[in-house]
Amino acid sequence: MPRRVEYFNSEKGEKRAMIVHIKPMNHGRYTQLQNLVRKNKNKTMVDEVLKRQLFNSKGEQLSSEQIENLPAGLPDAAYEEIRYISGLFRDKTQELLVKEVVKNE
């Protein structure tokens, strides 16, 4: 699904936006990738998730070289967007507010 992702390019010092094609992932797959990254210290979670969940406009997965050539800041922003649409992103402030509301009722 195409999504507009805003990111900060630290090399140029500017905030930009780009349309990326991403796919949500389930919790089981995310856990498998976490275990893979823990075993292999030379891999990062951002790279492993993007290899599997980031696509070009034709629906083809991007290669490792294409992911490395993305503008600075975009991989991290795309990773956070994937986590957000997958329901894997935890907003601690929102969780505290929900706990407070439930406690008061």
N, C-alpha and C. Protein backbone atom coordinates (compact mmCIF):
# COMPACT_ATOMS: atom_id res chain seq x y z
N MET A 1 0.83 -1.17 0.00
CA MET A 1 0.00 0.00 0.00
C MET A 1 0.88 1.24 0.00
N PRO A 2 0.59 2.19 -0.83
CA PRO A 2 1.39 3.41 -0.86
C PRO A 2 1.09 4.29 0.35
N ARG A 3 2.13 4.77 0.98
CA ARG A 3 1.99 5.64 2.15
C ARG A 3 2.95 6.81 2.01
N ARG A 4 2.53 7.97 2.48
CA ARG A 4 3.39 9.15 2.48
C ARG A 4 4.16 9.15 3.80
N VAL A 5 5.48 9.12 3.70
CA VAL A 5 6.33 9.06 4.89
C VAL A 5 7.17 10.33 4.95
N GLU A 6 7.11 11.02 6.07
CA GLU A 6 7.94 12.20 6.28
C GLU A 6 9.19 11.77 7.04
N TYR A 7 10.33 12.31 6.62
CA TYR A 7 11.59 11.96 7.27
C TYR A 7 12.50 13.17 7.29
N PHE A 8 13.50 13.12 8.17
CA PHE A 8 14.48 14.19 8.26
C PHE A 8 15.78 13.69 7.66
N ASN A 9 16.25 14.34 6.61
CA ASN A 9 17.51 13.98 5.97
C ASN A 9 18.62 14.70 6.71
N SER A 10 19.36 13.96 7.53
CA SER A 10 20.41 14.57 8.35
C SER A 10 21.60 15.03 7.53
N GLU A 11 21.82 14.43 6.36
CA GLU A 11 22.94 14.84 5.51
C GLU A 11 22.71 16.23 4.93
N LYS A 12 21.47 16.51 4.54
CA LYS A 12 21.15 17.81 3.95
C LYS A 12 20.51 18.76 4.94
N GLY A 13 20.11 18.24 6.11
CA GLY A 13 19.52 19.08 7.14
C GLY A 13 18.14 19.60 6.78
N GLU A 14 17.34 18.76 6.11
CA GLU A 14 16.01 19.20 5.70
C GLU A 14 14.98 18.11 5.92
N LYS A 15 13.74 18.53 6.13
CA LYS A 15 12.64 17.60 6.30
C LYS A 15 12.00 17.38 4.94
N ARG A 16 11.78 16.12 4.59
CA ARG A 16 11.23 15.77 3.28
C ARG A 16 10.11 14.76 3.45
N ALA A 17 9.41 14.49 2.38
CA ALA A 17 8.37 13.46 2.37
C ALA A 17 8.50 12.67 1.07
N MET A 18 8.15 11.39 1.15
CA MET A 18 8.24 10.52 -0.01
C MET A 18 7.13 9.47 0.07
N ILE A 19 6.63 9.08 -1.07
CA ILE A 19 5.65 7.99 -1.13
C ILE A 19 6.41 6.68 -1.18
N VAL A 20 6.11 5.79 -0.23
CA VAL A 20 6.74 4.47 -0.22
C VAL A 20 5.63 3.41 -0.26
N HIS A 21 5.95 2.27 -0.81
CA HIS A 21 5.01 1.16 -0.91
C HIS A 21 5.43 0.13 0.15
N ILE A 22 4.59 -0.02 1.17
CA ILE A 22 4.91 -0.91 2.27
C ILE A 22 3.75 -1.86 2.51
N LYS A 23 4.05 -2.93 3.24
CA LYS A 23 3.06 -3.94 3.57
C LYS A 23 3.12 -4.18 5.07
N PRO A 24 1.97 -4.28 5.75
CA PRO A 24 2.00 -4.55 7.18
C PRO A 24 2.52 -5.97 7.46
N MET A 25 2.99 -6.18 8.67
CA MET A 25 3.47 -7.51 9.05
C MET A 25 2.79 -7.94 10.34
N ASN A 26 2.67 -9.24 10.53
CA ASN A 26 2.03 -9.73 11.74
C ASN A 26 3.05 -9.86 12.87
N HIS A 27 2.53 -10.05 14.07
CA HIS A 27 3.39 -10.09 15.25
C HIS A 27 4.34 -11.30 15.22
N GLY A 28 3.87 -12.43 14.71
CA GLY A 28 4.71 -13.62 14.63
C GLY A 28 5.93 -13.40 13.75
N ARG A 29 5.73 -12.78 12.61
CA ARG A 29 6.85 -12.51 11.69
C ARG A 29 7.82 -11.51 12.31
N TYR A 30 7.28 -10.52 13.01
CA TYR A 30 8.13 -9.53 13.67
C TYR A 30 8.99 -10.20 14.74
N THR A 31 8.41 -11.12 15.49
CA THR A 31 9.15 -11.85 16.52
C THR A 31 10.23 -12.72 15.90
N GLN A 32 9.94 -13.35 14.77
CA GLN A 32 10.95 -14.15 14.07
C GLN A 32 12.14 -13.28 13.65
N LEU A 33 11.86 -12.08 13.15
CA LEU A 33 12.93 -11.18 12.74
C LEU A 33 13.74 -10.70 13.94
N GLN A 34 13.07 -10.45 15.07
CA GLN A 34 13.79 -10.06 16.28
C GLN A 34 14.76 -11.15 16.71
N ASN A 35 14.32 -12.40 16.66
CA ASN A 35 15.19 -13.52 17.02
C ASN A 35 16.36 -13.65 16.06
N LEU A 36 16.10 -13.43 14.77
CA LEU A 36 17.17 -13.49 13.77
C LEU A 36 18.22 -12.42 14.03
N VAL A 37 17.78 -11.22 14.35
CA VAL A 37 18.71 -10.10 14.59
C VAL A 37 19.51 -10.34 15.87
N ARG A 38 18.87 -10.92 16.88
CA ARG A 38 19.59 -11.21 18.13
C ARG A 38 20.70 -12.24 17.91
N LYS A 39 20.45 -13.22 17.02
CA LYS A 39 21.45 -14.25 16.75
C LYS A 39 22.59 -13.72 15.88
N ASN A 40 22.26 -12.85 14.92
CA ASN A 40 23.26 -12.32 13.99
C ASN A 40 23.49 -10.85 14.32
N LYS A 41 24.57 -10.55 15.00
CA LYS A 41 24.83 -9.19 15.46
C LYS A 41 25.14 -8.22 14.33
N ASN A 42 25.49 -8.73 13.14
CA ASN A 42 25.82 -7.83 12.03
C ASN A 42 24.58 -7.38 11.26
N LYS A 43 23.38 -7.88 11.64
CA LYS A 43 22.14 -7.47 10.98
C LYS A 43 21.39 -6.50 11.89
N THR A 44 20.61 -5.61 11.27
CA THR A 44 19.80 -4.68 12.05
C THR A 44 18.33 -4.95 11.78
N MET A 45 17.51 -4.61 12.73
CA MET A 45 16.07 -4.83 12.61
C MET A 45 15.48 -4.01 11.46
N VAL A 46 15.95 -2.78 11.32
CA VAL A 46 15.44 -1.91 10.25
C VAL A 46 15.71 -2.54 8.89
N ASP A 47 16.94 -3.01 8.66
CA ASP A 47 17.27 -3.61 7.37
C ASP A 47 16.45 -4.86 7.09
N GLU A 48 16.31 -5.71 8.10
CA GLU A 48 15.58 -6.97 7.89
C GLU A 48 14.10 -6.74 7.62
N VAL A 49 13.49 -5.79 8.32
CA VAL A 49 12.08 -5.50 8.08
C VAL A 49 11.89 -4.88 6.70
N LEU A 50 12.76 -3.94 6.33
CA LEU A 50 12.61 -3.28 5.03
C LEU A 50 12.84 -4.25 3.87
N LYS A 51 13.73 -5.22 4.03
CA LYS A 51 13.97 -6.21 2.97
C LYS A 51 12.69 -6.98 2.65
N ARG A 52 11.86 -7.17 3.66
CA ARG A 52 10.67 -8.00 3.48
C ARG A 52 9.38 -7.20 3.27
N GLN A 53 9.34 -5.96 3.71
CA GLN A 53 8.08 -5.23 3.71
C GLN A 53 8.08 -3.98 2.83
N LEU A 54 9.18 -3.62 2.21
CA LEU A 54 9.26 -2.43 1.36
C LEU A 54 9.31 -2.85 -0.10
N PHE A 55 8.46 -2.24 -0.92
CA PHE A 55 8.32 -2.64 -2.32
C PHE A 55 8.43 -1.42 -3.23
N ASN A 56 8.69 -1.68 -4.52
CA ASN A 56 8.64 -0.60 -5.49
C ASN A 56 7.22 -0.46 -6.00
N SER A 57 6.98 0.45 -6.92
CA SER A 57 5.61 0.71 -7.39
C SER A 57 5.03 -0.47 -8.18
N LYS A 58 5.87 -1.38 -8.65
CA LYS A 58 5.39 -2.56 -9.39
C LYS A 58 5.08 -3.74 -8.47
N GLY A 59 5.35 -3.59 -7.18
CA GLY A 59 5.07 -4.66 -6.23
C GLY A 59 6.23 -5.61 -6.00
N GLU A 60 7.42 -5.25 -6.49
CA GLU A 60 8.60 -6.10 -6.32
C GLU A 60 9.38 -5.65 -5.10
N GLN A 61 9.92 -6.62 -4.35
CA GLN A 61 10.70 -6.27 -3.17
C GLN A 61 11.99 -5.57 -3.59
N LEU A 62 12.42 -4.62 -2.76
CA LEU A 62 13.67 -3.92 -3.03
C LEU A 62 14.85 -4.77 -2.59
N SER A 63 15.94 -4.67 -3.31
CA SER A 63 17.15 -5.40 -2.95
C SER A 63 17.89 -4.66 -1.84
N SER A 64 18.87 -5.32 -1.27
CA SER A 64 19.67 -4.70 -0.20
C SER A 64 20.38 -3.45 -0.69
N GLU A 65 20.87 -3.50 -1.93
CA GLU A 65 21.57 -2.35 -2.50
C GLU A 65 20.63 -1.16 -2.67
N GLN A 66 19.41 -1.42 -3.10
CA GLN A 66 18.44 -0.34 -3.28
C GLN A 66 18.06 0.27 -1.94
N ILE A 67 17.95 -0.55 -0.91
CA ILE A 67 17.63 -0.04 0.43
C ILE A 67 18.77 0.81 0.97
N GLU A 68 20.02 0.39 0.71
CA GLU A 68 21.18 1.17 1.15
C GLU A 68 21.25 2.52 0.45
N ASN A 69 20.75 2.61 -0.77
CA ASN A 69 20.81 3.85 -1.55
C ASN A 69 19.65 4.81 -1.26
N LEU A 70 18.75 4.44 -0.34
CA LEU A 70 17.66 5.34 0.02
C LEU A 70 18.22 6.57 0.72
N PRO A 71 17.54 7.71 0.63
CA PRO A 71 18.01 8.93 1.30
C PRO A 71 18.14 8.72 2.81
N ALA A 72 19.09 9.40 3.42
CA ALA A 72 19.31 9.28 4.86
C ALA A 72 18.05 9.66 5.62
N GLY A 73 17.68 8.86 6.59
CA GLY A 73 16.50 9.12 7.40
C GLY A 73 15.26 8.39 6.92
N LEU A 74 15.18 8.07 5.63
CA LEU A 74 14.00 7.40 5.10
C LEU A 74 13.85 5.96 5.59
N PRO A 75 14.91 5.16 5.67
CA PRO A 75 14.73 3.79 6.17
C PRO A 75 14.13 3.73 7.58
N ASP A 76 14.61 4.57 8.49
CA ASP A 76 14.07 4.57 9.85
C ASP A 76 12.62 5.02 9.87
N ALA A 77 12.28 6.02 9.08
CA ALA A 77 10.89 6.51 9.02
C ALA A 77 9.97 5.45 8.41
N ALA A 78 10.43 4.75 7.38
CA ALA A 78 9.62 3.69 6.76
C ALA A 78 9.44 2.53 7.73
N TYR A 79 10.48 2.20 8.49
CA TYR A 79 10.39 1.14 9.50
C TYR A 79 9.35 1.49 10.56
N GLU A 80 9.36 2.72 11.04
CA GLU A 80 8.37 3.15 12.04
C GLU A 80 6.96 3.13 11.45
N GLU A 81 6.81 3.49 10.19
CA GLU A 81 5.50 3.47 9.55
C GLU A 81 5.00 2.03 9.42
N ILE A 82 5.88 1.10 9.08
CA ILE A 82 5.50 -0.32 8.99
C ILE A 82 5.04 -0.81 10.36
N ARG A 83 5.79 -0.48 11.39
CA ARG A 83 5.40 -0.88 12.74
C ARG A 83 4.05 -0.26 13.12
N TYR A 84 3.82 0.97 12.73
CA TYR A 84 2.58 1.66 13.07
C TYR A 84 1.37 1.02 12.39
N ILE A 85 1.45 0.77 11.08
CA ILE A 85 0.31 0.19 10.38
C ILE A 85 0.10 -1.27 10.73
N SER A 86 1.13 -1.92 11.27
CA SER A 86 1.02 -3.32 11.66
C SER A 86 0.47 -3.49 13.07
N GLY A 87 0.36 -2.39 13.80
CA GLY A 87 -0.11 -2.47 15.17
C GLY A 87 0.98 -2.87 16.15
N LEU A 88 2.23 -2.76 15.76
CA LEU A 88 3.35 -3.14 16.61
C LEU A 88 3.95 -1.96 17.34
N PHE A 89 3.46 -0.76 17.04
CA PHE A 89 3.99 0.45 17.65
C PHE A 89 3.24 0.73 18.93
N ARG A 90 3.97 0.90 20.02
CA ARG A 90 3.34 1.17 21.30
C ARG A 90 3.56 2.63 21.67
N ASP A 91 2.45 3.32 21.87
CA ASP A 91 2.50 4.71 22.31
C ASP A 91 2.34 4.72 23.82
N LYS A 92 3.44 4.89 24.54
CA LYS A 92 3.43 4.78 26.00
C LYS A 92 2.56 5.86 26.64
N THR A 93 2.51 7.04 26.05
CA THR A 93 1.68 8.11 26.59
C THR A 93 0.21 7.70 26.51
N GLN A 94 -0.19 7.17 25.38
CA GLN A 94 -1.58 6.74 25.22
C GLN A 94 -1.90 5.60 26.18
N GLU A 95 -0.97 4.66 26.38
CA GLU A 95 -1.20 3.55 27.31
C GLU A 95 -1.38 4.07 28.73
N LEU A 96 -0.58 5.05 29.13
CA LEU A 96 -0.73 5.63 30.47
C LEU A 96 -2.07 6.31 30.63
N LEU A 97 -2.52 7.03 29.61
CA LEU A 97 -3.83 7.69 29.67
C LEU A 97 -4.96 6.67 29.79
N VAL A 98 -4.87 5.57 29.05
CA VAL A 98 -5.90 4.54 29.11
C VAL A 98 -5.93 3.92 30.49
N LYS A 99 -4.76 3.63 31.06
CA LYS A 99 -4.70 3.06 32.41
C LYS A 99 -5.31 4.01 33.43
N GLU A 100 -5.04 5.30 33.27
CA GLU A 100 -5.57 6.30 34.19
C GLU A 100 -7.09 6.38 34.09
N VAL A 101 -7.62 6.33 32.87
CA VAL A 101 -9.07 6.39 32.68
C VAL A 101 -9.74 5.14 33.28
N VAL A 102 -9.14 3.97 33.02
CA VAL A 102 -9.71 2.74 33.53
C VAL A 102 -9.65 2.71 35.06
N LYS A 103 -8.58 3.22 35.61
CA LYS A 103 -8.41 3.24 37.07
C LYS A 103 -9.46 4.14 37.73
N ASN A 104 -9.80 5.24 37.11
CA ASN A 104 -10.74 6.21 37.67
C ASN A 104 -12.20 5.75 37.56
N GLU A 105 -12.49 4.79 36.74
CA GLU A 105 -13.89 4.35 36.56
C GLU A 105 -14.28 3.30 37.56
